mmCIF file of C-alpha atoms in Angstrom:
data_model
loop_
_atom_site.group_PDB
_atom_site.id
_atom_site.type_symbol
_atom_site.label_atom_id
_atom_site.label_comp_id
_atom_site.label_asym_id
_atom_site.label_seq_id
_atom_site.Cartn_x
_atom_site.Cartn_y
_atom_site.Cartn_z
ATOM 1 C CA UNK A 1 -1.147 27.658 -38.108
ATOM 2 C CA UNK A 2 -3.702 25.697 -40.457
ATOM 3 C CA UNK A 3 -6.507 27.329 -42.208
ATOM 4 C CA UNK A 4 -9.624 28.194 -40.228
ATOM 5 C CA UNK A 5 -12.278 26.573 -42.109
ATOM 6 C CA UNK A 6 -14.814 28.137 -40.035
ATOM 7 C CA UNK A 7 -14.360 32.003 -39.115
ATOM 8 C CA UNK A 8 -13.376 32.269 -35.345
ATOM 9 C CA UNK A 9 -12.906 28.761 -34.920
ATOM 10 C CA UNK A 10 -9.576 28.622 -33.503
ATOM 11 C CA UNK A 11 -9.940 31.655 -30.907
ATOM 12 C CA UNK A 12 -12.790 29.527 -29.648
ATOM 13 C CA UNK A 13 -10.621 26.164 -29.699
ATOM 14 C CA UNK A 14 -7.862 28.165 -27.702
ATOM 15 C CA UNK A 15 -10.308 29.567 -25.239
ATOM 16 C CA UNK A 16 -12.061 26.164 -24.670
ATOM 17 C CA UNK A 17 -8.612 24.461 -24.165
ATOM 18 C CA UNK A 18 -7.107 26.969 -21.813
ATOM 19 C CA UNK A 19 -10.336 26.553 -19.941
ATOM 20 C CA UNK A 20 -9.866 23.297 -19.558
ATOM 21 C CA UNK A 21 -6.188 23.609 -18.754
ATOM 22 C CA UNK A 22 -7.019 25.710 -15.919
ATOM 23 C CA UNK A 23 -9.832 23.972 -14.728
ATOM 24 C CA UNK A 24 -7.576 20.917 -14.474
ATOM 25 C CA UNK A 25 -4.928 22.836 -12.750
ATOM 26 C CA UNK A 26 -7.311 23.950 -9.961
ATOM 27 C CA UNK A 27 -8.712 20.352 -9.471
ATOM 28 C CA UNK A 28 -5.257 19.091 -9.089
ATOM 29 C CA UNK A 29 -4.346 21.723 -6.437
ATOM 30 C CA UNK A 30 -7.633 21.622 -4.615
ATOM 31 C CA UNK A 31 -6.575 17.557 -4.121
ATOM 32 C CA UNK A 32 -3.763 18.631 -1.689
ATOM 33 C CA UNK A 33 -5.464 19.093 1.877
ATOM 34 C CA UNK A 34 -2.594 21.447 2.983
ATOM 35 C CA UNK A 35 -3.111 23.785 0.325
ATOM 36 C CA UNK A 36 -6.710 24.008 0.409
ATOM 37 C CA UNK A 37 -6.283 24.531 4.134
ATOM 38 C CA UNK A 38 -4.290 27.566 3.158
ATOM 39 C CA UNK A 39 -6.551 28.739 0.817
ATOM 40 C CA UNK A 40 -9.456 28.546 3.567
ATOM 41 C CA UNK A 41 -7.314 30.397 6.232
ATOM 42 C CA UNK A 42 -6.645 33.148 3.380
ATOM 43 C CA UNK A 43 -10.103 33.530 2.678
ATOM 44 C CA UNK A 44 -11.204 33.510 6.559
ATOM 45 C CA UNK A 45 -8.386 36.311 7.348
ATOM 46 C CA UNK A 46 -10.054 38.334 4.466
ATOM 47 C CA UNK A 47 -13.429 38.172 6.114
ATOM 48 C CA UNK A 48 -12.250 38.943 9.575
ATOM 49 C CA UNK A 49 -10.401 41.917 8.603
ATOM 50 C CA UNK A 50 -12.920 43.289 6.315
ATOM 51 C CA UNK A 51 -15.472 42.952 8.950
ATOM 52 C CA UNK A 52 -13.687 44.005 11.770
ATOM 53 C CA UNK A 53 -12.381 47.037 10.025
ATOM 54 C CA UNK A 54 -15.426 48.316 8.549
ATOM 55 C CA UNK A 55 -17.905 47.956 11.542
ATOM 56 C CA UNK A 56 -18.648 51.380 12.822
ATOM 57 C CA UNK A 57 -21.702 51.514 15.220
ATOM 58 C CA UNK A 58 -24.284 48.937 17.054
ATOM 59 C CA UNK A 59 -21.103 47.023 19.170
ATOM 60 C CA UNK A 60 -21.718 46.878 23.075
ATOM 61 C CA UNK A 61 -18.130 48.049 23.037
ATOM 62 C CA UNK A 62 -16.543 51.078 21.203
ATOM 63 C CA UNK A 63 -15.742 49.855 17.730
ATOM 64 C CA UNK A 64 -12.050 50.066 17.881
ATOM 65 C CA UNK A 65 -12.029 47.511 20.573
ATOM 66 C CA UNK A 66 -12.808 44.883 17.646
ATOM 67 C CA UNK A 67 -9.730 45.587 15.940
ATOM 68 C CA UNK A 68 -7.778 43.870 18.602
ATOM 69 C CA UNK A 69 -8.711 40.281 17.114
ATOM 70 C CA UNK A 70 -6.491 41.137 14.377
ATOM 71 C CA UNK A 71 -2.926 41.795 16.165
ATOM 72 C CA UNK A 72 -3.709 38.839 18.800
ATOM 73 C CA UNK A 73 -4.829 36.700 15.944
ATOM 74 C CA UNK A 74 -1.547 37.136 14.199
ATOM 75 C CA UNK A 75 0.552 37.233 17.258
ATOM 76 C CA UNK A 76 -1.533 33.633 18.056
ATOM 77 C CA UNK A 77 0.363 32.291 14.857
ATOM 78 C CA UNK A 78 3.772 32.118 16.899
ATOM 79 C CA UNK A 79 2.424 30.041 20.047
ATOM 80 C CA UNK A 80 1.958 26.555 19.772
ATOM 81 C CA UNK A 81 -1.023 24.735 18.224
ATOM 82 C CA UNK A 82 -3.020 24.055 21.782
ATOM 83 C CA UNK A 83 -2.132 27.925 23.019
ATOM 84 C CA UNK A 84 -3.208 29.012 19.295
ATOM 85 C CA UNK A 85 -6.471 27.276 19.432
ATOM 86 C CA UNK A 86 -7.253 28.953 22.914
ATOM 87 C CA UNK A 87 -6.582 32.368 21.522
ATOM 88 C CA UNK A 88 -8.719 32.167 18.718
ATOM 89 C CA UNK A 89 -11.651 30.404 20.548
ATOM 90 C CA UNK A 90 -11.150 33.690 22.992
ATOM 91 C CA UNK A 91 -11.191 36.190 20.115
ATOM 92 C CA UNK A 92 -14.188 34.117 18.846
ATOM 93 C CA UNK A 93 -15.981 34.418 21.957
ATOM 94 C CA UNK A 94 -15.148 38.233 22.173
ATOM 95 C CA UNK A 95 -16.219 38.933 18.786
ATOM 96 C CA UNK A 96 -19.565 37.250 19.248
ATOM 97 C CA UNK A 97 -20.257 38.560 22.523
ATOM 98 C CA UNK A 98 -19.881 42.310 21.500
ATOM 99 C CA UNK A 99 -22.024 42.101 18.483
ATOM 100 C CA UNK A 100 -25.452 43.145 18.169
ATOM 101 C CA UNK A 101 -28.480 42.985 15.914
ATOM 102 C CA UNK A 102 -26.941 46.080 14.382
ATOM 103 C CA UNK A 103 -23.690 44.671 13.980
ATOM 104 C CA UNK A 104 -24.726 41.197 12.589
ATOM 105 C CA UNK A 105 -21.681 41.224 10.268
ATOM 106 C CA UNK A 106 -19.552 40.683 13.263
ATOM 107 C CA UNK A 107 -21.155 36.978 13.176
ATOM 108 C CA UNK A 108 -18.940 36.393 10.179
ATOM 109 C CA UNK A 109 -15.635 37.258 12.189
ATOM 110 C CA UNK A 110 -16.704 34.880 14.931
ATOM 111 C CA UNK A 111 -17.431 32.354 12.444
ATOM 112 C CA UNK A 112 -14.104 32.508 11.225
ATOM 113 C CA UNK A 113 -12.152 32.608 14.176
ATOM 114 C CA UNK A 114 -14.245 29.421 15.430
ATOM 115 C CA UNK A 115 -13.439 27.969 12.217
ATOM 116 C CA UNK A 116 -9.722 28.645 12.436
ATOM 117 C CA UNK A 117 -9.607 27.314 16.013
ATOM 118 C CA UNK A 118 -11.382 24.097 15.127
ATOM 119 C CA UNK A 119 -8.874 23.570 12.505
ATOM 120 C CA UNK A 120 -5.670 24.396 14.469
ATOM 121 C CA UNK A 121 -6.974 21.948 17.621
ATOM 122 C CA UNK A 122 -4.534 19.353 17.758
ATOM 123 C CA UNK A 123 -7.166 17.162 19.820
ATOM 124 C CA UNK A 124 -8.773 13.989 18.235
ATOM 125 C CA UNK A 125 -12.275 16.033 19.183
ATOM 126 C CA UNK A 126 -11.566 19.812 18.955
ATOM 127 C CA UNK A 127 -14.376 21.596 21.287
ATOM 128 C CA UNK A 128 -12.323 24.908 22.432
ATOM 129 C CA UNK A 129 -12.924 27.031 19.401
ATOM 130 C CA UNK A 130 -16.923 26.054 19.676
ATOM 131 C CA UNK A 131 -17.327 26.541 23.209
ATOM 132 C CA UNK A 132 -15.675 29.697 23.053
ATOM 133 C CA UNK A 133 -18.083 30.903 20.254
ATOM 134 C CA UNK A 134 -21.098 29.757 21.949
ATOM 135 C CA UNK A 135 -20.058 31.111 25.363
ATOM 136 C CA UNK A 136 -20.040 34.448 23.591
ATOM 137 C CA UNK A 137 -23.079 34.190 21.578
ATOM 138 C CA UNK A 138 -24.764 33.180 24.773
ATOM 139 C CA UNK A 139 -23.270 36.780 26.181
ATOM 140 C CA UNK A 140 -24.647 38.367 23.032
ATOM 141 C CA UNK A 141 -27.971 36.863 23.606
ATOM 142 C CA UNK A 142 -28.007 37.661 27.546
ATOM 143 C CA UNK A 143 -26.993 41.370 26.927
ATOM 144 C CA UNK A 144 -29.661 41.846 24.226
ATOM 145 C CA UNK A 145 -32.194 40.750 26.563
ATOM 146 C CA UNK A 146 -30.973 42.844 29.421
ATOM 147 C CA UNK A 147 -30.988 45.897 27.422
ATOM 148 C CA UNK A 148 -34.598 45.093 25.913
ATOM 149 C CA UNK A 149 -33.517 44.790 22.280
ATOM 150 C CA UNK A 150 -35.104 41.237 21.902
ATOM 151 C CA UNK A 151 -33.932 37.981 20.881
ATOM 152 C CA UNK A 152 -30.563 37.855 19.043
ATOM 153 C CA UNK A 153 -29.870 34.337 18.029
ATOM 154 C CA UNK A 154 -27.830 35.065 14.940
ATOM 155 C CA UNK A 155 -24.256 34.413 16.717
ATOM 156 C CA UNK A 156 -25.257 30.907 17.466
ATOM 157 C CA UNK A 157 -25.626 29.930 13.773
ATOM 158 C CA UNK A 158 -22.681 31.807 12.817
ATOM 159 C CA UNK A 159 -20.512 29.881 15.341
ATOM 160 C CA UNK A 160 -22.402 26.519 14.842
ATOM 161 C CA UNK A 161 -21.669 27.228 10.760
ATOM 162 C CA UNK A 162 -17.883 27.962 11.626
ATOM 163 C CA UNK A 163 -17.647 24.861 13.364
ATOM 164 C CA UNK A 164 -19.325 22.519 11.171
ATOM 165 C CA UNK A 165 -17.125 23.806 8.142
ATOM 166 C CA UNK A 166 -14.084 23.135 10.149
ATOM 167 C CA UNK A 167 -15.090 19.469 10.974
ATOM 168 C CA UNK A 168 -16.117 18.832 7.524
ATOM 169 C CA UNK A 169 -12.416 20.461 6.520
ATOM 170 C CA UNK A 170 -10.729 18.210 8.952
ATOM 171 C CA UNK A 171 -12.567 15.018 8.155
ATOM 172 C CA UNK A 172 -11.656 15.606 4.273
ATOM 173 C CA UNK A 173 -8.063 16.231 5.088
ATOM 174 C CA UNK A 174 -7.853 13.323 7.466
ATOM 175 C CA UNK A 175 -9.404 10.966 4.784
ATOM 176 C CA UNK A 176 -7.158 12.226 1.963
ATOM 177 C CA UNK A 177 -4.282 11.309 4.442
ATOM 178 C CA UNK A 178 -5.407 7.912 4.927
ATOM 179 C CA UNK A 179 -5.844 7.715 1.298
ATOM 180 C CA UNK A 180 -2.218 8.521 0.864
ATOM 181 C CA UNK A 181 -0.866 6.467 3.811
ATOM 182 C CA UNK A 182 -3.136 3.357 2.149
ATOM 183 C CA UNK A 183 -1.606 3.570 -1.210
ATOM 184 C CA UNK A 184 1.940 3.803 0.226
ATOM 185 C CA UNK A 185 1.209 0.777 2.420
ATOM 186 C CA UNK A 186 -0.109 -1.010 -0.679
ATOM 187 C CA UNK A 187 3.041 -0.073 -2.588
ATOM 188 C CA UNK A 188 5.187 -1.087 -0.127
ATOM 189 C CA UNK A 189 3.180 -4.344 0.238
ATOM 190 C CA UNK A 190 3.741 -4.901 -3.492
ATOM 191 C CA UNK A 191 7.579 -4.216 -3.071
ATOM 192 C CA UNK A 192 7.592 -6.941 -0.261
ATOM 193 C CA UNK A 193 5.556 -9.448 -2.348
ATOM 194 C CA UNK A 194 8.136 -8.656 -5.281
ATOM 195 C CA UNK A 195 11.194 -9.335 -2.827
ATOM 196 C CA UNK A 196 9.546 -12.336 -1.510
ATOM 197 C CA UNK A 197 9.075 -13.919 -5.036
ATOM 198 C CA UNK A 198 12.367 -13.071 -6.244
ATOM 199 C CA UNK A 199 14.297 -14.468 -3.050
ATOM 200 C CA UNK A 200 11.931 -17.608 -3.534
ATOM 201 C CA UNK A 201 13.213 -17.954 -7.355
ATOM 202 C CA UNK A 202 16.649 -17.369 -6.464
ATOM 203 C CA UNK A 203 16.610 -20.216 -3.937
ATOM 204 C CA UNK A 204 14.564 -22.424 -5.983
ATOM 205 C CA UNK A 205 16.303 -21.960 -9.450
ATOM 206 C CA UNK A 206 19.647 -20.754 -8.720
ATOM 207 C CA UNK A 207 20.215 -23.061 -5.675
ATOM 208 C CA UNK A 208 18.813 -25.900 -7.644
ATOM 209 C CA UNK A 209 21.460 -25.812 -10.329
ATOM 210 C CA UNK A 210 24.444 -25.289 -7.928
ATOM 211 C CA UNK A 211 23.576 -28.517 -6.087
ATOM 212 C CA UNK A 212 23.424 -30.012 -9.397
ATOM 213 C CA UNK A 213 26.888 -28.716 -10.219
ATOM 214 C CA UNK A 214 28.136 -29.994 -6.604
ATOM 215 C CA UNK A 215 26.447 -33.471 -7.356
ATOM 216 C CA UNK A 216 28.232 -33.879 -10.858
ATOM 217 C CA UNK A 217 31.558 -32.911 -9.659
ATOM 218 C CA UNK A 218 31.334 -35.460 -6.762
ATOM 219 C CA UNK A 219 30.098 -37.851 -9.337
ATOM 220 C CA UNK A 220 32.813 -36.880 -11.718
ATOM 221 C CA UNK A 221 35.508 -37.487 -9.249
ATOM 222 C CA UNK A 222 34.565 -41.498 -9.424
ATOM 223 C CA UNK A 223 33.925 -41.590 -13.099
ATOM 224 C CA UNK A 224 35.779 -43.294 -15.791
ATOM 225 C CA UNK A 225 34.905 -40.213 -17.927
ATOM 226 C CA UNK A 226 35.556 -37.088 -15.969
ATOM 227 C CA UNK A 227 35.371 -34.652 -19.277
ATOM 228 C CA UNK A 228 31.498 -35.736 -19.666
ATOM 229 C CA UNK A 229 31.267 -34.464 -15.670
ATOM 230 C CA UNK A 230 32.761 -31.411 -16.343
ATOM 231 C CA UNK A 231 30.789 -30.709 -19.256
ATOM 232 C CA UNK A 232 27.654 -31.315 -17.583
ATOM 233 C CA UNK A 233 28.868 -29.228 -14.830
ATOM 234 C CA UNK A 234 29.391 -26.173 -17.312
ATOM 235 C CA UNK A 235 25.888 -26.773 -19.056
ATOM 236 C CA UNK A 236 24.281 -26.606 -15.256
ATOM 237 C CA UNK A 237 26.626 -23.171 -14.864
ATOM 238 C CA UNK A 238 25.497 -21.434 -18.099
ATOM 239 C CA UNK A 239 21.897 -22.012 -17.367
ATOM 240 C CA UNK A 240 22.260 -20.693 -13.567
ATOM 241 C CA UNK A 241 24.108 -17.768 -14.958
ATOM 242 C CA UNK A 242 21.232 -17.255 -17.901
ATOM 243 C CA UNK A 243 18.407 -17.438 -14.692
ATOM 244 C CA UNK A 244 20.570 -15.112 -12.466
ATOM 245 C CA UNK A 245 20.996 -12.563 -15.208
ATOM 246 C CA UNK A 246 17.017 -12.855 -15.639
ATOM 247 C CA UNK A 247 16.549 -12.137 -11.660
ATOM 248 C CA UNK A 248 19.191 -9.240 -11.715
ATOM 249 C CA UNK A 249 17.128 -7.348 -14.520
ATOM 250 C CA UNK A 250 14.337 -7.685 -12.173
ATOM 251 C CA UNK A 251 16.398 -5.974 -9.304
ATOM 252 C CA UNK A 252 17.376 -3.209 -11.819
ATOM 253 C CA UNK A 253 13.448 -2.683 -12.576
ATOM 254 C CA UNK A 254 11.294 -4.016 -10.204
ATOM 255 C CA UNK A 255 8.220 -3.219 -12.545
ATOM 256 C CA UNK A 256 9.575 -5.933 -14.756
ATOM 257 C CA UNK A 257 7.828 -9.187 -14.296
ATOM 258 C CA UNK A 258 9.976 -12.375 -12.998
ATOM 259 C CA UNK A 259 10.329 -14.692 -15.793
ATOM 260 C CA UNK A 260 12.911 -17.741 -15.438
ATOM 261 C CA UNK A 261 13.580 -19.130 -18.965
ATOM 262 C CA UNK A 262 10.716 -20.928 -20.557
ATOM 263 C CA UNK A 263 7.839 -22.154 -18.142
ATOM 264 C CA UNK A 264 8.546 -25.700 -16.715
ATOM 265 C CA UNK A 265 6.619 -28.746 -17.914
ATOM 266 C CA UNK A 266 5.593 -31.473 -15.511
ATOM 267 C CA UNK A 267 7.639 -33.811 -17.580
ATOM 268 C CA UNK A 268 10.923 -31.857 -16.692
ATOM 269 C CA UNK A 269 10.504 -33.111 -13.255
ATOM 270 C CA UNK A 270 11.655 -36.568 -14.645
ATOM 271 C CA UNK A 271 13.887 -35.243 -17.274
ATOM 272 C CA UNK A 272 15.698 -32.505 -15.294
ATOM 273 C CA UNK A 273 15.108 -32.520 -11.686
ATOM 274 C CA UNK A 274 15.826 -36.265 -11.099
ATOM 275 C CA UNK A 275 18.949 -36.401 -13.208
ATOM 276 C CA UNK A 276 21.437 -35.050 -10.209
ATOM 277 C CA UNK A 277 19.883 -37.518 -7.893
ATOM 278 C CA UNK A 278 20.387 -40.583 -10.739
ATOM 279 C CA UNK A 279 24.089 -39.260 -10.826
ATOM 280 C CA UNK A 280 24.275 -39.966 -7.152
ATOM 281 C CA UNK A 281 23.190 -43.545 -7.931
ATOM 282 C CA UNK A 282 19.630 -42.894 -6.440
ATOM 283 C CA UNK A 283 16.493 -44.497 -8.163
ATOM 284 C CA UNK A 284 14.163 -42.188 -8.911
ATOM 285 C CA UNK A 285 10.714 -42.971 -10.265
ATOM 286 C CA UNK A 286 8.199 -40.692 -11.440
ATOM 287 C CA UNK A 287 4.671 -41.018 -11.999
ATOM 288 C CA UNK A 288 2.630 -38.273 -13.411
ATOM 289 C CA UNK A 289 -0.894 -37.841 -13.960
ATOM 290 C CA UNK A 290 -1.401 -37.113 -17.664
ATOM 291 C CA UNK A 291 -4.620 -34.944 -16.794
ATOM 292 C CA UNK A 292 -3.865 -33.474 -13.289
ATOM 293 C CA UNK A 293 -5.821 -30.575 -13.931
ATOM 294 C CA UNK A 294 -3.488 -27.777 -13.180
ATOM 295 C CA UNK A 295 -3.346 -24.064 -14.788
ATOM 296 C CA UNK A 296 0.217 -22.486 -15.742
ATOM 297 C CA UNK A 297 0.599 -21.244 -12.450
ATOM 298 C CA UNK A 298 -0.484 -24.735 -10.516
ATOM 299 C CA UNK A 299 2.238 -26.485 -13.072
ATOM 300 C CA UNK A 300 4.867 -24.028 -11.833
ATOM 301 C CA UNK A 301 3.845 -24.531 -8.077
ATOM 302 C CA UNK A 302 3.949 -28.330 -8.623
ATOM 303 C CA UNK A 303 7.420 -28.224 -10.524
ATOM 304 C CA UNK A 304 8.917 -25.917 -7.763
ATOM 305 C CA UNK A 305 7.698 -28.032 -4.941
ATOM 306 C CA UNK A 306 9.230 -31.173 -6.682
ATOM 307 C CA UNK A 307 12.447 -29.427 -7.212
ATOM 308 C CA UNK A 308 12.753 -28.360 -3.764
ATOM 309 C CA UNK A 309 12.025 -31.679 -2.443
ATOM 310 C CA UNK A 310 14.451 -33.461 -4.751
ATOM 311 C CA UNK A 311 17.469 -30.862 -3.967
ATOM 312 C CA UNK A 312 16.589 -31.410 -0.285
ATOM 313 C CA UNK A 313 16.706 -35.466 -1.108
ATOM 314 C CA UNK A 314 19.923 -34.823 -3.025
ATOM 315 C CA UNK A 315 21.577 -32.643 -0.209
ATOM 316 C CA UNK A 316 20.991 -34.515 3.029
ATOM 317 C CA UNK A 317 18.584 -37.852 2.696
ATOM 318 C CA UNK A 318 21.543 -40.247 1.819
ATOM 319 C CA UNK A 319 18.881 -42.162 -0.042
ATOM 320 C CA UNK A 320 19.147 -44.904 -2.052
ATOM 321 C CA UNK A 321 15.500 -44.327 -3.832
ATOM 322 C CA UNK A 322 13.224 -41.583 -4.325
ATOM 323 C CA UNK A 323 9.763 -41.420 -5.686
ATOM 324 C CA UNK A 324 7.593 -38.609 -7.133
ATOM 325 C CA UNK A 325 3.660 -38.874 -7.642
ATOM 326 C CA UNK A 326 1.377 -36.793 -9.191
ATOM 327 C CA UNK A 327 -2.330 -37.882 -9.402
ATOM 328 C CA UNK A 328 -5.832 -35.984 -9.371
ATOM 329 C CA UNK A 329 -8.143 -36.831 -6.438
ATOM 330 C CA UNK A 330 -11.217 -34.784 -6.928
ATOM 331 C CA UNK A 331 -10.845 -31.088 -7.206
ATOM 332 C CA UNK A 332 -7.400 -31.335 -5.768
ATOM 333 C CA UNK A 333 -4.037 -32.457 -7.457
ATOM 334 C CA UNK A 334 -2.218 -34.676 -4.811
ATOM 335 C CA UNK A 335 1.730 -34.219 -4.974
ATOM 336 C CA UNK A 336 3.900 -36.683 -3.010
ATOM 337 C CA UNK A 337 7.650 -36.753 -3.095
ATOM 338 C CA UNK A 338 9.219 -39.508 -0.827
ATOM 339 C CA UNK A 339 12.778 -41.453 -0.273
ATOM 340 C CA UNK A 340 14.167 -43.944 1.850
ATOM 341 C CA UNK A 341 16.682 -42.296 3.409
ATOM 342 C CA UNK A 342 17.653 -40.817 7.120
ATOM 343 C CA UNK A 343 14.068 -39.184 7.412
ATOM 344 C CA UNK A 344 13.201 -35.363 8.347
ATOM 345 C CA UNK A 345 15.063 -33.949 11.523
ATOM 346 C CA UNK A 346 13.317 -34.322 14.890
ATOM 347 C CA UNK A 347 12.751 -30.492 14.990
ATOM 348 C CA UNK A 348 12.689 -29.300 11.460
ATOM 349 C CA UNK A 349 13.491 -25.831 10.459
ATOM 350 C CA UNK A 350 11.661 -23.531 8.616
ATOM 351 C CA UNK A 351 14.779 -22.538 5.972
ATOM 352 C CA UNK A 352 14.011 -20.901 2.875
ATOM 353 C CA UNK A 353 13.041 -23.868 0.877
ATOM 354 C CA UNK A 354 10.542 -25.060 3.014
ATOM 355 C CA UNK A 355 9.229 -21.353 3.480
ATOM 356 C CA UNK A 356 9.116 -21.412 -0.364
ATOM 357 C CA UNK A 357 6.941 -24.379 -0.194
ATOM 358 C CA UNK A 358 4.684 -23.018 1.897
ATOM 359 C CA UNK A 359 4.027 -19.634 0.180
ATOM 360 C CA UNK A 360 3.423 -21.237 -3.010
ATOM 361 C CA UNK A 361 0.620 -23.614 -1.400
ATOM 362 C CA UNK A 362 -0.922 -20.719 0.239
ATOM 363 C CA UNK A 363 -0.798 -18.631 -2.515
ATOM 364 C CA UNK A 364 -2.956 -21.247 -4.478
ATOM 365 C CA UNK A 365 -5.220 -21.924 -1.511
ATOM 366 C CA UNK A 366 -3.695 -25.651 -0.764
ATOM 367 C CA UNK A 367 -2.148 -27.525 1.920
ATOM 368 C CA UNK A 368 1.003 -29.312 2.449
ATOM 369 C CA UNK A 369 2.994 -31.232 5.149
ATOM 370 C CA UNK A 370 6.524 -33.052 5.924
ATOM 371 C CA UNK A 371 6.287 -36.252 7.527
ATOM 372 C CA UNK A 372 8.240 -39.487 8.359
ATOM 373 C CA UNK A 373 7.747 -42.331 5.962
ATOM 374 C CA UNK A 374 6.855 -45.339 7.210
ATOM 375 C CA UNK A 375 9.643 -47.571 6.972
ATOM 376 C CA UNK A 376 12.344 -44.530 6.929
ATOM 377 C CA UNK A 377 12.578 -41.707 5.002
ATOM 378 C CA UNK A 378 10.972 -38.864 4.317
ATOM 379 C CA UNK A 379 7.489 -37.489 2.591
ATOM 380 C CA UNK A 380 6.466 -34.136 1.381
ATOM 381 C CA UNK A 381 2.941 -33.943 0.249
ATOM 382 C CA UNK A 382 0.882 -30.972 -1.309
ATOM 383 C CA UNK A 383 -2.515 -30.856 -2.465
ATOM 384 C CA UNK A 384 -3.302 -27.818 -4.913
ATOM 385 C CA UNK A 385 -6.754 -26.951 -6.351
ATOM 386 C CA UNK A 386 -7.341 -28.069 -9.914
ATOM 387 C CA UNK A 387 -8.132 -25.081 -12.354
ATOM 388 C CA UNK A 388 -11.551 -24.254 -12.805
ATOM 389 C CA UNK A 389 -12.584 -25.043 -16.715
#
């Protein structure tokens, strides 16, 4: 232990540290509604037992009768909640009705029994405990008036206090439960969003490279240099494996961000995405606005939309020409991918690719559509908001 520069410093420091630790522990424990409920019940049981076992006179019945609430209350714990609530309510009414101005402390026992009855009531709007206590309080008041003992209204205050404390505990417990449920739902929503992002990346990235490999293999069968096709296939395969490894890392660690290779550039649409089509003999023209106004996420969104559209052209369109245009129009970047192929099916289905396009565009607050190109073919158009500078 280091030297104590000030006499008595370490004992005071240890006392403060221990006090803070204990206070923190108590605060953490009191955040659990079930633990708080048990503590409240223990306090109520002690109060009821202390009151009914110490009352000696001033009761409208022999004082020993008040002891009955103890075995009856303990026996009620074996019943169903609804019947348990009824037993506690009856006990509260009994204690209240036998109390008098000379045994006012019995009001504490009545309040405790009302509290337990209301807390245990499974009904959304509990009333049995309060009604039982009020009936007993009314009986005590009537007995006092008939016997000429004057106005005896204290049981009403005790019963009401027990009811209000129980309502506060129930409301707090329900609020804590709703908070926990909200946190759980928020966590599930985040998990589902991560799964959706991962599925979208798997489809867009790995699917694109696999399509490129298929196109290269088909082109290599007709090529004079099949070795070049094999090298291109190997390159695409290595890229696909690298991207797949990155996504598998995210599967093992959901907290890790999804980052596939280096962030794509818009110029990669011409340099990378259009190559499989060109290897099929399709003429691809790419026109990109040098200042489209998109931020990094906007660029990724435009790139993925173009990737999906060009991959679909390579797979299904049977086109001889395709066009990619990205221009800024006002506060939106307008992306258009079209081809002169067979056109969209009459009843297009929302596969993973089209679903991914819709999700990406919606996340950016934009719009998109799939339509027939005049003269034949397909058009995919997307409007993406530009970044605020």
